[in-house]
XYZ file of C-alpha atoms in Angstrom:
147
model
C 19.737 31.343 -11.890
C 17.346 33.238 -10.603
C 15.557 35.947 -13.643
C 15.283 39.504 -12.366
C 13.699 41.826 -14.835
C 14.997 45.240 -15.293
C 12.199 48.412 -14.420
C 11.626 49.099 -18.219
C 11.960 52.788 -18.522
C 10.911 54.746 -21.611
C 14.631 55.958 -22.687
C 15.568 52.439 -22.571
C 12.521 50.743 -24.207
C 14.979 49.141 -26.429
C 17.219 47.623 -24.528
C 14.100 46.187 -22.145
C 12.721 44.023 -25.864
C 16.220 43.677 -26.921
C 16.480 41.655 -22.964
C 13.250 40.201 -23.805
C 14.063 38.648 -27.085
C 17.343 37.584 -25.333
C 15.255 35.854 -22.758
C 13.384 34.072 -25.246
C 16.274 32.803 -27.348
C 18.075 31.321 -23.800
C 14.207 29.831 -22.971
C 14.957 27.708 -25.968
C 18.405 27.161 -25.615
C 19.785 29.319 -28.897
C 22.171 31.066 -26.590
C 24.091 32.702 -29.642
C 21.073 34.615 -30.805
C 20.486 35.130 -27.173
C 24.357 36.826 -26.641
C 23.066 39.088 -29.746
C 20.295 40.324 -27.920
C 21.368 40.816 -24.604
C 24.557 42.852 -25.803
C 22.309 44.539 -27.670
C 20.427 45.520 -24.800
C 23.921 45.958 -22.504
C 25.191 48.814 -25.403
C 21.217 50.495 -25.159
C 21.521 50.557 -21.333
C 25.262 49.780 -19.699
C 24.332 50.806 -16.655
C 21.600 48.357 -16.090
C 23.316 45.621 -14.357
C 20.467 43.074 -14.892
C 20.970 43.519 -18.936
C 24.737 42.497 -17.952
C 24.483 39.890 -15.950
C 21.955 38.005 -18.425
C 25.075 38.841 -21.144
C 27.265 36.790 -18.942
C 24.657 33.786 -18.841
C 25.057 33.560 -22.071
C 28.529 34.071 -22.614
C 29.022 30.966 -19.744
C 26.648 28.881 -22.235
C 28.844 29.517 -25.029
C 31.988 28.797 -23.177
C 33.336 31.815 -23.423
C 33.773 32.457 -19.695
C 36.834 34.948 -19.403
C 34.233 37.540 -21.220
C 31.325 36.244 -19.274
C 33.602 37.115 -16.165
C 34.394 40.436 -17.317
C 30.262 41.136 -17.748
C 29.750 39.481 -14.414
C 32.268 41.969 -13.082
C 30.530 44.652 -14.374
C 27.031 43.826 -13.390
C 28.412 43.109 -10.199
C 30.415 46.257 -10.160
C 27.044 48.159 -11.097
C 25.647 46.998 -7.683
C 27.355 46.053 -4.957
C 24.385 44.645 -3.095
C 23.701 42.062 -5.644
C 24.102 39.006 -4.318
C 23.164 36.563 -7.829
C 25.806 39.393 -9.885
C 28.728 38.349 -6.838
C 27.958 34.317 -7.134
C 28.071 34.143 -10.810
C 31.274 36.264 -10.812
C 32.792 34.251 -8.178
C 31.542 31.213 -10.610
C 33.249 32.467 -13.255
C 36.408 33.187 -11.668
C 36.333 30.130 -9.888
C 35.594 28.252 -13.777
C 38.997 29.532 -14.484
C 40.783 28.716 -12.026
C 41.063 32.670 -10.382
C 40.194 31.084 -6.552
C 42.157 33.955 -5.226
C 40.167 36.629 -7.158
C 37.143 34.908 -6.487
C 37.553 35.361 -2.794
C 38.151 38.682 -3.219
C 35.216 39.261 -5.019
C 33.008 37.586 -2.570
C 34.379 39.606 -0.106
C 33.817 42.731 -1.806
C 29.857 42.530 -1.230
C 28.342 45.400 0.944
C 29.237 44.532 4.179
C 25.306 45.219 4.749
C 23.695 42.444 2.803
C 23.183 39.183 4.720
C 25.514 36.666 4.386
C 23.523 32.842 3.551
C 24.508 29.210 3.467
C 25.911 29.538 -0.174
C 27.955 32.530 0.327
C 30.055 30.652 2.922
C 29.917 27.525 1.079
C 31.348 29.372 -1.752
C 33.975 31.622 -0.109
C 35.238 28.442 1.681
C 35.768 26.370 -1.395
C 37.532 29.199 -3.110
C 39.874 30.155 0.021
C 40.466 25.841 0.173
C 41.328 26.261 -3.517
C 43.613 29.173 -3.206
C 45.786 27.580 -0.407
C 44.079 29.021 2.709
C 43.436 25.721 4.697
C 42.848 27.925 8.223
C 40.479 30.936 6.513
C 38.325 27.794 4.574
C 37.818 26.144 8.125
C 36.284 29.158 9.836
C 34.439 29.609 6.779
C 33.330 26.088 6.475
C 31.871 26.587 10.193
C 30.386 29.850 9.389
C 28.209 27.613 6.854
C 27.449 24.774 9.187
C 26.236 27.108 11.695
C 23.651 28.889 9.140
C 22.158 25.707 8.551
């Protein structure tokens, strides 16, 4: 996944090192101390949907993925125009077998962000896996023809 790094602010110089030492800890691969820090950092600044979605990173490494869904939802709710918060939700809720809710959640990006190749990959496996043979064809296309 892609990093993004949150526009440290002075009233939320804490949660910025509390995402740093998070970022560290998951560099290394100690994803529990990296959970600590990044809901550390998520309590400091809940709006921040970057400090969120690097929760849920964790949380997936951990195997805990109905909370790293619910973080993912929340980054994701945050900002509707991000695109990495919407795949790792639809990841998520795909990891658990949710196909349905993942479609829904793919199709609740902003109608003004650009659709690419893994979008429609992704929306077509989920609508395949939630029993919508017809809607995963045309979406299927949509993906061949972005290619």
């Amino acid at each position: 996944m892609q990093r993004h790094a949150p526009s440290p602010r002075p009233a939320n110089q804490r949660a910025h090192q509390q995402w740093q030492l998070g970022q560290a800890h998951a560099s290394r691969g100690r994803w529990q101390d990296a959970e600590k820090a990044f809901s550390s950092a998520t309590r400091l600044a809940p709006r921040d949907g970057v400090y969120a979605l690097n929760l849920a990173r964790a949380l997936l490494r951990l195997g805990k993925t109905a909370h790293a869904a619910r973080e993912a939802r929340r980054a994701f709710d945050i900002d509707r125009r991000n695109t990495v918060a919407c795949a790792f939700l639809a990841h998520c809720l795909e990891a658990q077998t949710q196909h349905a809710e993942a479609v829904q959640c793919l199709r609740e990006l902003d109608p003004e962000v650009p659709r690419e190749h893994d979008y429609h990959e992704t929306l077509a496996r989920a609508l395949h896996k939630s029993g919508r043979p017809q809607e995963a064809i045309a979406a299927y296309f949509d993906t061949l023809a972005i290619r």
